[in-house]
Amino acid sequence: MSSLSKFFKSKKNDKPETQTAIHKLRETHEMLTKKSAFLEGKVDEQIVLAKKYGLKNKRMALQALARKRNYEKQLAQIDGTLNTIDSHIEALENAGTNVEVLNAMRYGSNALKNVHKNMTADDVQNIMDDIQEQRDTCQEISNVISTPMGLNADYDEDDLLRELEELEAEGVEQKLLDINRIPQLPTVPDSDLSIPVASKNKKAIEDDDIGALAEWAN
């Protein structure tokens, strides 16, 4: 292996992982935030001193204001650095997310390749053709098994149907003959039936009783 290849390989191996880099940047961000708070306190102190000396001690007042401006300059630099760190952390987090997504997609792609490794469209079509062929064979076997054997196998179905129609026609004719054979009913006499003698005598007695009651009432 050449020296140049070893150099690039070493640089690649020494490259910090995304999470490690983000962790270090956040530690730096926290440290600079604390320093910024310290400098803000110093600025407030110098303002108090400048007001204290005022015109009584002009030189001390000017020195306090000069220190205040120096602290403010450092604060501005820290603010710029913090903004840069925030942007870098955000970029690393997005890059890490992209890497995770890419790895997941690569894993899914490899899984699909493994599934289809021993399978092609022609293989699937051949399997489907085999299935259809076996279904056709099964249907043919079922048809053979369901075909009548023995007694009915030696006779023509059309002849049997004609014989059945003849038997049905004979049955209809027999029913018509049975309808024409109506049994004879007994003859009904033309004259009125005679009333029994006992009934006539009872009727006459009742009429006599009614007449007697009518005469007594008058």
PDB file of N, CA and C in Angstrom, residues 113-158:
ATOM      1  N   LYS A 113     -33.278  -7.501  -2.271  1.00  0.00           N
ATOM      2  CA  LYS A 113     -32.392  -8.283  -3.137  1.00  0.00           C
ATOM      3  C   LYS A 113     -32.294  -9.727  -2.658  1.00  0.00           C
ATOM      4  N   ASN A 114     -32.215  -9.900  -1.337  1.00  0.00           N
ATOM      5  CA  ASN A 114     -32.131 -11.259  -0.801  1.00  0.00           C
ATOM      6  C   ASN A 114     -33.418 -12.035  -1.048  1.00  0.00           C
ATOM      7  N   VAL A 115     -34.552 -11.338  -0.948  1.00  0.00           N
ATOM      8  CA  VAL A 115     -35.832 -12.010  -1.191  1.00  0.00           C
ATOM      9  C   VAL A 115     -35.937 -12.457  -2.637  1.00  0.00           C
ATOM     10  N   HIS A 116     -35.514 -11.600  -3.552  1.00  0.00           N
ATOM     11  CA  HIS A 116     -35.655 -11.887  -4.982  1.00  0.00           C
ATOM     12  C   HIS A 116     -34.405 -12.530  -5.587  1.00  0.00           C
ATOM     13  N   LYS A 117     -33.450 -12.888  -4.719  1.00  0.00           N
ATOM     14  CA  LYS A 117     -32.181 -13.410  -5.221  1.00  0.00           C
ATOM     15  C   LYS A 117     -32.391 -14.670  -6.059  1.00  0.00           C
ATOM     16  N   ASN A 118     -33.232 -15.559  -5.579  1.00  0.00           N
ATOM     17  CA  ASN A 118     -33.479 -16.822  -6.283  1.00  0.00           C
ATOM     18  C   ASN A 118     -34.851 -16.833  -6.963  1.00  0.00           C
ATOM     19  N   MET A 119     -35.313 -15.660  -7.354  1.00  0.00           N
ATOM     20  CA  MET A 119     -36.643 -15.562  -7.943  1.00  0.00           C
ATOM     21  C   MET A 119     -36.625 -14.573  -9.106  1.00  0.00           C
ATOM     22  N   THR A 120     -37.206 -15.012 -10.234  1.00  0.00           N
ATOM     23  CA  THR A 120     -37.350 -14.125 -11.390  1.00  0.00           C
ATOM     24  C   THR A 120     -38.798 -14.151 -11.851  1.00  0.00           C
ATOM     25  N   ALA A 121     -39.126 -13.220 -12.746  1.00  0.00           N
ATOM     26  CA  ALA A 121     -40.492 -13.181 -13.276  1.00  0.00           C
ATOM     27  C   ALA A 121     -40.823 -14.470 -14.026  1.00  0.00           C
ATOM     28  N   ASP A 122     -39.828 -15.017 -14.732  1.00  0.00           N
ATOM     29  CA  ASP A 122     -40.053 -16.281 -15.451  1.00  0.00           C
ATOM     30  C   ASP A 122     -40.327 -17.423 -14.478  1.00  0.00           C
ATOM     31  N   ASP A 123     -39.609 -17.410 -13.339  1.00  0.00           N
ATOM     32  CA  ASP A 123     -39.844 -18.455 -12.340  1.00  0.00           C
ATOM     33  C   ASP A 123     -41.267 -18.384 -11.800  1.00  0.00           C
ATOM     34  N   VAL A 124     -41.714 -17.167 -11.517  1.00  0.00           N
ATOM     35  CA  VAL A 124     -43.074 -16.993 -11.005  1.00  0.00           C
ATOM     36  C   VAL A 124     -44.097 -17.445 -12.035  1.00  0.00           C
ATOM     37  N   GLN A 125     -43.883 -17.086 -13.297  1.00  0.00           N
ATOM     38  CA  GLN A 125     -44.812 -17.490 -14.353  1.00  0.00           C
ATOM     39  C   GLN A 125     -44.849 -19.010 -14.500  1.00  0.00           C
ATOM     40  N   ASN A 126     -43.686 -19.641 -14.400  1.00  0.00           N
ATOM     41  CA  ASN A 126     -43.640 -21.102 -14.492  1.00  0.00           C
ATOM     42  C   ASN A 126     -44.407 -21.752 -13.336  1.00  0.00           C
ATOM     43  N   ILE A 127     -44.250 -21.182 -12.150  1.00  0.00           N
ATOM     44  CA  ILE A 127     -44.978 -21.720 -10.995  1.00  0.00           C
ATOM     45  C   ILE A 127     -46.479 -21.582 -11.196  1.00  0.00           C
ATOM     46  N   MET A 128     -46.920 -20.413 -11.685  1.00  0.00           N
ATOM     47  CA  MET A 128     -48.350 -20.199 -11.922  1.00  0.00           C
ATOM     48  C   MET A 128     -48.870 -21.157 -12.988  1.00  0.00           C
ATOM     49  N   ASP A 129     -48.068 -21.402 -14.026  1.00  0.00           N
ATOM     50  CA  ASP A 129     -48.476 -22.358 -15.068  1.00  0.00           C
ATOM     51  C   ASP A 129     -48.600 -23.766 -14.491  1.00  0.00           C
ATOM     52  N   ASP A 130     -47.669 -24.138 -13.627  1.00  0.00           N
ATOM     53  CA  ASP A 130     -47.739 -25.456 -12.997  1.00  0.00           C
ATOM     54  C   ASP A 130     -48.988 -25.594 -12.133  1.00  0.00           C
ATOM     55  N   ILE A 131     -49.303 -24.532 -11.402  1.00  0.00           N
ATOM     56  CA  ILE A 131     -50.502 -24.562 -10.556  1.00  0.00           C
ATOM     57  C   ILE A 131     -51.751 -24.738 -11.404  1.00  0.00           C
ATOM     58  N   GLN A 132     -51.844 -23.975 -12.513  1.00  0.00           N
ATOM     59  CA  GLN A 132     -53.006 -24.084 -13.390  1.00  0.00           C
ATOM     60  C   GLN A 132     -53.096 -25.478 -14.007  1.00  0.00           C
ATOM     61  N   GLU A 133     -51.955 -26.034 -14.376  1.00  0.00           N
ATOM     62  CA  GLU A 133     -51.942 -27.378 -14.963  1.00  0.00           C
ATOM     63  C   GLU A 133     -52.440 -28.413 -13.960  1.00  0.00           C
ATOM     64  N   GLN A 134     -52.008 -28.288 -12.717  1.00  0.00           N
ATOM     65  CA  GLN A 134     -52.456 -29.229 -11.697  1.00  0.00           C
ATOM     66  C   GLN A 134     -53.943 -29.073 -11.402  1.00  0.00           C
ATOM     67  N   ARG A 135     -54.440 -27.849 -11.455  1.00  0.00           N
ATOM     68  CA  ARG A 135     -55.878 -27.633 -11.257  1.00  0.00           C
ATOM     69  C   ARG A 135     -56.676 -28.265 -12.386  1.00  0.00           C
ATOM     70  N   ASP A 136     -56.187 -28.127 -13.605  1.00  0.00           N
ATOM     71  CA  ASP A 136     -56.868 -28.759 -14.746  1.00  0.00           C
ATOM     72  C   ASP A 136     -56.867 -30.277 -14.600  1.00  0.00           C
ATOM     73  N   THR A 137     -55.734 -30.831 -14.184  1.00  0.00           N
ATOM     74  CA  THR A 137     -55.656 -32.279 -13.983  1.00  0.00           C
ATOM     75  C   THR A 137     -56.630 -32.734 -12.901  1.00  0.00           C
ATOM     76  N   CYS A 138     -56.713 -31.966 -11.831  1.00  0.00           N
ATOM     77  CA  CYS A 138     -57.638 -32.290 -10.742  1.00  0.00           C
ATOM     78  C   CYS A 138     -59.080 -32.275 -11.226  1.00  0.00           C
ATOM     79  N   GLN A 139     -59.414 -31.288 -12.074  1.00  0.00           N
ATOM     80  CA  GLN A 139     -60.772 -31.205 -12.607  1.00  0.00           C
ATOM     81  C   GLN A 139     -61.074 -32.396 -13.507  1.00  0.00           C
ATOM     82  N   GLU A 140     -60.122 -32.796 -14.325  1.00  0.00           N
ATOM     83  CA  GLU A 140     -60.320 -33.955 -15.194  1.00  0.00           C
ATOM     84  C   GLU A 140     -60.543 -35.224 -14.372  1.00  0.00           C
ATOM     85  N   ILE A 141     -59.764 -35.371 -13.313  1.00  0.00           N
ATOM     86  CA  ILE A 141     -59.936 -36.538 -12.449  1.00  0.00           C
ATOM     87  C   ILE A 141     -61.316 -36.535 -11.806  1.00  0.00           C
ATOM     88  N   SER A 142     -61.771 -35.364 -11.354  1.00  0.00           N
ATOM     89  CA  SER A 142     -63.100 -35.260 -10.744  1.00  0.00           C
ATOM     90  C   SER A 142     -64.182 -35.628 -11.741  1.00  0.00           C
ATOM     91  N   ASN A 143     -64.024 -35.189 -12.982  1.00  0.00           N
ATOM     92  CA  ASN A 143     -65.017 -35.522 -14.010  1.00  0.00           C
ATOM     93  C   ASN A 143     -65.069 -37.023 -14.265  1.00  0.00           C
ATOM     94  N   VAL A 144     -63.901 -37.664 -14.304  1.00  0.00           N
ATOM     95  CA  VAL A 144     -63.865 -39.114 -14.531  1.00  0.00           C
ATOM     96  C   VAL A 144     -64.519 -39.855 -13.375  1.00  0.00           C
ATOM     97  N   ILE A 145     -64.210 -39.417 -12.151  1.00  0.00           N
ATOM     98  CA  ILE A 145     -64.782 -40.086 -10.979  1.00  0.00           C
ATOM     99  C   ILE A 145     -66.292 -39.935 -10.935  1.00  0.00           C
ATOM    100  N   SER A 146     -66.812 -38.769 -11.340  1.00  0.00           N
ATOM    101  CA  SER A 146     -68.253 -38.507 -11.268  1.00  0.00           C
ATOM    102  C   SER A 146     -69.029 -39.100 -12.433  1.00  0.00           C
ATOM    103  N   THR A 147     -68.378 -39.704 -13.440  1.00  0.00           N
ATOM    104  CA  THR A 147     -69.073 -40.305 -14.579  1.00  0.00           C
ATOM    105  C   THR A 147     -69.750 -41.601 -14.138  1.00  0.00           C
ATOM    106  N   PRO A 148     -71.079 -41.794 -14.429  1.00  0.00           N
ATOM    107  CA  PRO A 148     -71.805 -42.999 -14.006  1.00  0.00           C
ATOM    108  C   PRO A 148     -71.167 -44.248 -14.591  1.00  0.00           C
ATOM    109  N   MET A 149     -71.209 -45.328 -13.815  1.00  0.00           N
ATOM    110  CA  MET A 149     -70.678 -46.616 -14.260  1.00  0.00           C
ATOM    111  C   MET A 149     -71.726 -47.704 -14.028  1.00  0.00           C
ATOM    112  N   GLY A 150     -71.559 -48.879 -14.650  1.00  0.00           N
ATOM    113  CA  GLY A 150     -72.420 -50.024 -14.396  1.00  0.00           C
ATOM    114  C   GLY A 150     -73.678 -49.995 -15.217  1.00  0.00           C
ATOM    115  N   LEU A 151     -74.888 -49.939 -14.528  1.00  0.00           N
ATOM    116  CA  LEU A 151     -76.192 -50.098 -15.173  1.00  0.00           C
ATOM    117  C   LEU A 151     -76.444 -49.058 -16.244  1.00  0.00           C
ATOM    118  N   ASN A 152     -76.258 -47.787 -15.938  1.00  0.00           N
ATOM    119  CA  ASN A 152     -76.598 -46.724 -16.882  1.00  0.00           C
ATOM    120  C   ASN A 152     -75.540 -46.526 -17.951  1.00  0.00           C
ATOM    121  N   ALA A 153     -74.376 -47.109 -17.775  1.00  0.00           N
ATOM    122  CA  ALA A 153     -73.302 -46.847 -18.722  1.00  0.00           C
ATOM    123  C   ALA A 153     -73.543 -47.504 -20.070  1.00  0.00           C
ATOM    124  N   ASP A 154     -74.396 -48.567 -20.125  1.00  0.00           N
ATOM    125  CA  ASP A 154     -74.617 -49.307 -21.371  1.00  0.00           C
ATOM    126  C   ASP A 154     -75.803 -48.798 -22.170  1.00  0.00           C
ATOM    127  N   TYR A 155     -76.486 -47.780 -21.736  1.00  0.00           N
ATOM    128  CA  TYR A 155     -77.691 -47.302 -22.403  1.00  0.00           C
ATOM    129  C   TYR A 155     -77.486 -45.873 -22.889  1.00  0.00           C
ATOM    130  N   ASP A 156     -78.199 -45.594 -24.011  1.00  0.00           N
ATOM    131  CA  ASP A 156     -78.138 -44.249 -24.576  1.00  0.00           C
ATOM    132  C   ASP A 156     -79.058 -43.337 -23.777  1.00  0.00           C
ATOM    133  N   GLU A 157     -78.559 -42.189 -23.378  1.00  0.00           N
ATOM    134  CA  GLU A 157     -79.347 -41.279 -22.547  1.00  0.00           C
ATOM    135  C   GLU A 157     -80.567 -40.758 -23.293  1.00  0.00           C
ATOM    136  N   ASP A 158     -80.452 -40.549 -24.612  1.00  0.00           N
ATOM    137  CA  ASP A 158     -81.591 -40.056 -25.392  1.00  0.00           C
ATOM    138  C   ASP A 158     -82.726 -41.072 -25.404  1.00  0.00           C
TER     139      ASP A 158
END
